[in-house]
PDB file of C-alpha atoms in Angstrom:
ATOM      1  CA  MET A 109      33.055  26.386 -11.050  1.00 39.00           C
ATOM      2  CA  ASP A 110      35.277  27.814 -13.778  1.00 42.00           C
ATOM      3  CA  HIS A 111      34.033  26.806 -17.216  1.00 45.00           C
ATOM      4  CA  ASN A 112      36.342  28.865 -19.406  1.00 48.00           C
ATOM      5  CA  ASP A 113      37.360  27.404 -22.752  1.00 52.00           C
ATOM      6  CA  SER A 114      40.936  26.623 -21.592  1.00 55.00           C
ATOM      7  CA  SER A 115      39.615  24.035 -19.090  1.00 64.00           C
ATOM      8  CA  ARG A 116      37.630  22.160 -21.741  1.00 74.00           C
ATOM      9  CA  HIS A 117      38.863  19.437 -24.032  1.00 77.00           C
ATOM     10  CA  HIS A 118      37.306  18.047 -27.160  1.00 81.00           C
ATOM     11  CA  VAL A 119      36.113  14.505 -26.489  1.00 83.00           C
ATOM     12  CA  ARG A 120      34.855  12.200 -29.219  1.00 85.00           C
ATOM     13  CA  ILE A 121      33.387   8.776 -28.410  1.00 86.00           C
ATOM     14  CA  THR A 122      32.381   6.492 -31.239  1.00 86.00           C
ATOM     15  CA  ALA A 123      30.472   3.503 -29.884  1.00 83.00           C
ATOM     16  CA  THR A 124      29.700   0.482 -32.017  1.00 83.00           C
ATOM     17  CA  GLY A 125      28.076  -2.525 -30.412  1.00 79.00           C
ATOM     18  CA  GLY A 126      29.854  -3.215 -27.140  1.00 77.00           C
ATOM     19  CA  GLU A 127      33.031  -1.318 -28.020  1.00 81.00           C
ATOM     20  CA  ALA A 128      33.948   2.353 -28.164  1.00 83.00           C
ATOM     21  CA  ASP A 129      36.794   4.480 -29.479  1.00 86.00           C
ATOM     22  CA  VAL A 130      37.639   7.431 -27.233  1.00 86.00           C
ATOM     23  CA  GLU A 131      39.588  10.475 -28.438  1.00 86.00           C
ATOM     24  CA  ILE A 132      40.614  13.421 -26.277  1.00 84.00           C
ATOM     25  CA  ASP A 133      41.795  16.524 -28.138  1.00 83.00           C
ATOM     26  CA  GLY A 134      42.262  14.367 -31.248  1.00 86.00           C
ATOM     27  CA  LYS A 135      44.462  11.818 -29.449  1.00 86.00           C
ATOM     28  CA  ARG A 136      43.055   8.277 -29.422  1.00 88.00           C
ATOM     29  CA  VAL A 137      42.958   6.626 -25.999  1.00 84.00           C
ATOM     30  CA  ASP A 138      44.080   2.992 -25.985  1.00 82.00           C
ATOM     31  CA  PRO A 139      40.782   1.046 -25.826  1.00 79.00           C
ATOM     32  CA  ARG A 140      42.377  -1.536 -23.510  1.00 79.00           C
ATOM     33  CA  ALA A 141      42.969   1.246 -20.973  1.00 79.00           C
ATOM     34  CA  VAL A 142      39.274   2.172 -20.667  1.00 81.00           C
ATOM     35  CA  GLY A 143      37.005  -0.292 -18.879  1.00 81.00           C
ATOM     36  CA  ALA A 144      33.968   1.983 -18.958  1.00 82.00           C
ATOM     37  CA  TYR A 145      32.919   5.581 -19.395  1.00 83.00           C
ATOM     38  CA  THR A 146      30.026   7.772 -18.353  1.00 84.00           C
ATOM     39  CA  ILE A 147      28.894  11.097 -19.733  1.00 84.00           C
ATOM     40  CA  THR A 148      26.777  13.505 -17.709  1.00 84.00           C
ATOM     41  CA  GLN A 149      25.554  16.949 -18.554  1.00 79.00           C
ATOM     42  CA  ILE A 150      23.500  19.510 -16.685  1.00 80.00           C
ATOM     43  CA  ALA A 151      21.563  21.941 -18.857  1.00 79.00           C
ATOM     44  CA  GLY A 152      23.704  24.980 -19.590  1.00 76.00           C
ATOM     45  CA  GLU A 153      26.894  23.296 -18.382  1.00 77.00           C
ATOM     46  CA  PRO A 154      29.630  21.538 -20.365  1.00 76.00           C
ATOM     47  CA  ALA A 155      29.459  17.758 -20.509  1.00 78.00           C
ATOM     48  CA  HIS A 156      31.557  15.800 -18.018  1.00 81.00           C
ATOM     49  CA  VAL A 157      33.236  12.591 -19.177  1.00 82.00           C
ATOM     50  CA  LEU A 158      34.325  10.035 -16.569  1.00 81.00           C
ATOM     51  CA  LEU A 159      36.757   7.369 -17.765  1.00 79.00           C
ATOM     52  CA  HIS A 160      37.119   4.178 -15.709  1.00 77.00           C
ATOM     53  CA  VAL A 161      40.667   3.004 -16.369  1.00 75.00           C
ATOM     54  CA  THR A 162      41.969  -0.541 -16.457  1.00 75.00           C
ATOM     55  CA  ASP A 163      45.573   0.374 -17.349  1.00 61.00           C
ATOM     56  CA  HIS A 164      47.007   1.668 -14.069  1.00 57.00           C
ATOM     57  CA  GLY A 165      50.570   1.938 -15.438  1.00 58.00           C
ATOM     58  CA  SER A 166      49.688   4.498 -18.100  1.00 55.00           C
ATOM     59  CA  ASP A 167      50.705   8.143 -17.860  1.00 49.00           C
ATOM     60  CA  GLN A 168      48.496   9.230 -20.738  1.00 53.00           C
ATOM     61  CA  TRP A 169      45.951  10.676 -18.298  1.00 46.00           C
ATOM     62  CA  SER A 170      48.043  13.537 -16.904  1.00 42.00           C
ATOM     63  CA  GLY A 171      46.846  17.065 -17.591  1.00 38.00           C
ATOM     64  CA  MET A 172      43.423  16.238 -18.980  1.00 41.00           C
ATOM     65  CA  ALA A 173      41.193  18.850 -17.380  1.00 42.00           C
ATOM     66  CA  ARG A 174      37.481  18.171 -17.039  1.00 52.00           C
ATOM     67  CA  VAL A 175      38.042  14.483 -17.780  1.00 55.00           C
ATOM     68  CA  SER A 176      37.922  12.446 -14.579  1.00 53.00           C
ATOM     69  CA  VAL A 177      39.597   9.080 -14.194  1.00 53.00           C
ATOM     70  CA  THR A 178      38.557   6.379 -11.748  1.00 55.00           C
ATOM     71  CA  ASP A 179      38.849   2.642 -11.260  1.00 59.00           C
ATOM     72  CA  VAL A 180      36.062   0.322 -12.342  1.00 62.00           C
ATOM     73  CA  PRO A 181      34.374  -0.684  -9.068  1.00 70.00           C
ATOM     74  CA  ASP A 182      35.043  -4.197  -7.789  1.00 76.00           C
ATOM     75  CA  PRO A 183      31.792  -6.177  -8.217  1.00 82.00           C
ATOM     76  CA  GLY A 184      32.841  -8.742  -5.591  1.00 86.00           C
ATOM     77  CA  PRO A 185      31.388  -7.098  -2.472  1.00 87.00           C
ATOM     78  CA  ALA A 186      28.009  -6.433  -4.118  1.00 88.00           C
ATOM     79  CA  ALA A 187      27.933  -9.981  -5.488  1.00 90.00           C
ATOM     80  CA  ALA A 188      28.714 -11.370  -2.029  1.00 92.00           C
ATOM     81  CA  VAL A 189      25.823  -9.423  -0.473  1.00 92.00           C
ATOM     82  CA  PHE A 190      23.492 -10.654  -3.228  1.00 93.00           C
ATOM     83  CA  LEU A 191      24.580 -14.293  -2.874  1.00 94.00           C
ATOM     84  CA  ASP A 192      24.333 -14.166   0.938  1.00 94.00           C
ATOM     85  CA  ALA A 193      20.656 -13.226   0.549  1.00 95.00           C
ATOM     86  CA  ILE A 194      19.842 -16.252  -1.646  1.00 96.00           C
ATOM     87  CA  ASP A 195      17.743 -19.007  -0.101  1.00 96.00           C
ATOM     88  CA  PRO A 196      19.376 -22.260  -1.329  1.00 96.00           C
ATOM     89  CA  GLN A 197      16.070 -24.127  -1.281  1.00 97.00           C
ATOM     90  CA  ALA A 198      14.323 -21.421  -3.327  1.00 96.00           C
ATOM     91  CA  LEU A 199      17.194 -21.420  -5.820  1.00 96.00           C
ATOM     92  CA  GLU A 200      17.072 -25.195  -6.205  1.00 96.00           C
ATOM     93  CA  HIS A 201      13.287 -25.205  -6.687  1.00 96.00           C
ATOM     94  CA  ALA A 202      13.435 -22.347  -9.198  1.00 96.00           C
ATOM     95  CA  ALA A 203      16.252 -23.986 -11.177  1.00 96.00           C
ATOM     96  CA  LEU A 204      14.528 -27.386 -11.273  1.00 96.00           C
ATOM     97  CA  ALA A 205      11.290 -25.742 -12.449  1.00 96.00           C
ATOM     98  CA  ARG A 206      12.956 -23.910 -15.346  1.00 95.00           C
ATOM     99  CA  PRO A 207      11.627 -24.909 -18.780  1.00 94.00           C
ATOM    100  CA  ASP A 208      15.146 -24.605 -20.222  1.00 93.00           C
ATOM    101  CA  LEU A 209      16.627 -27.138 -17.754  1.00 93.00           C
ATOM    102  CA  GLY A 210      18.428 -29.763 -19.816  1.00 91.00           C
ATOM    103  CA  THR A 211      19.572 -33.286 -19.090  1.00 93.00           C
ATOM    104  CA  GLU A 212      23.193 -32.937 -20.135  1.00 94.00           C
ATOM    105  CA  PRO A 213      26.013 -32.761 -17.558  1.00 93.00           C
ATOM    106  CA  HIS A 214      26.120 -29.518 -15.559  1.00 94.00           C
ATOM    107  CA  SER A 215      22.676 -28.432 -16.765  1.00 95.00           C
ATOM    108  CA  LEU A 216      21.451 -27.929 -13.188  1.00 95.00           C
ATOM    109  CA  THR A 217      24.432 -25.673 -12.459  1.00 95.00           C
ATOM    110  CA  GLU A 218      23.758 -23.749 -15.662  1.00 95.00           C
ATOM    111  CA  ALA A 219      20.085 -23.393 -14.700  1.00 96.00           C
ATOM    112  CA  MET A 220      21.059 -22.110 -11.239  1.00 96.00           C
ATOM    113  CA  LEU A 221      23.496 -19.574 -12.688  1.00 96.00           C
ATOM    114  CA  THR A 222      20.879 -18.418 -15.195  1.00 96.00           C
ATOM    115  CA  GLN A 223      18.324 -18.119 -12.380  1.00 96.00           C
ATOM    116  CA  LEU A 224      20.751 -16.114 -10.220  1.00 96.00           C
ATOM    117  CA  GLY A 225      21.459 -13.793 -13.136  1.00 93.00           C
ATOM    118  CA  GLU A 226      17.753 -13.224 -13.686  1.00 94.00           C
ATOM    119  CA  TRP A 227      17.184 -12.510 -10.005  1.00 94.00           C
ATOM    120  CA  ALA A 228      20.143 -10.095 -10.005  1.00 92.00           C
ATOM    121  CA  ARG A 229      18.599  -8.209 -12.955  1.00 88.00           C
ATOM    122  CA  GLY A 230      15.146  -8.250 -11.315  1.00 88.00           C
ATOM    123  CA  VAL A 231      13.656 -10.561 -13.933  1.00 85.00           C
TER     124      VAL A 231
END
């Protein structure tokens, strides 16, 4: 792979909390256009930045060597597989046994959603 200096671009990412400012060669990328980013680096190799775009109508991405652009993956299919594997009886029992189950309207639904989220994260 050719790693000469002409194929590299200066990338600066300033992350604060859940938000990040991305600059490529000193030009700020519209934060609404970036849904996510990943940075990988193999020892002795230049870093590789992968931008997951949300703004498909933008032309600001053309000509940016060594910066890859992809769509943020659709979580729907993975969520469907996860939900198909849920035993409704186990979910109901787990939600009803939760110490944070309230008595207000929709508290059982909230407990079930919280339980599903915990199971999805392996908690």
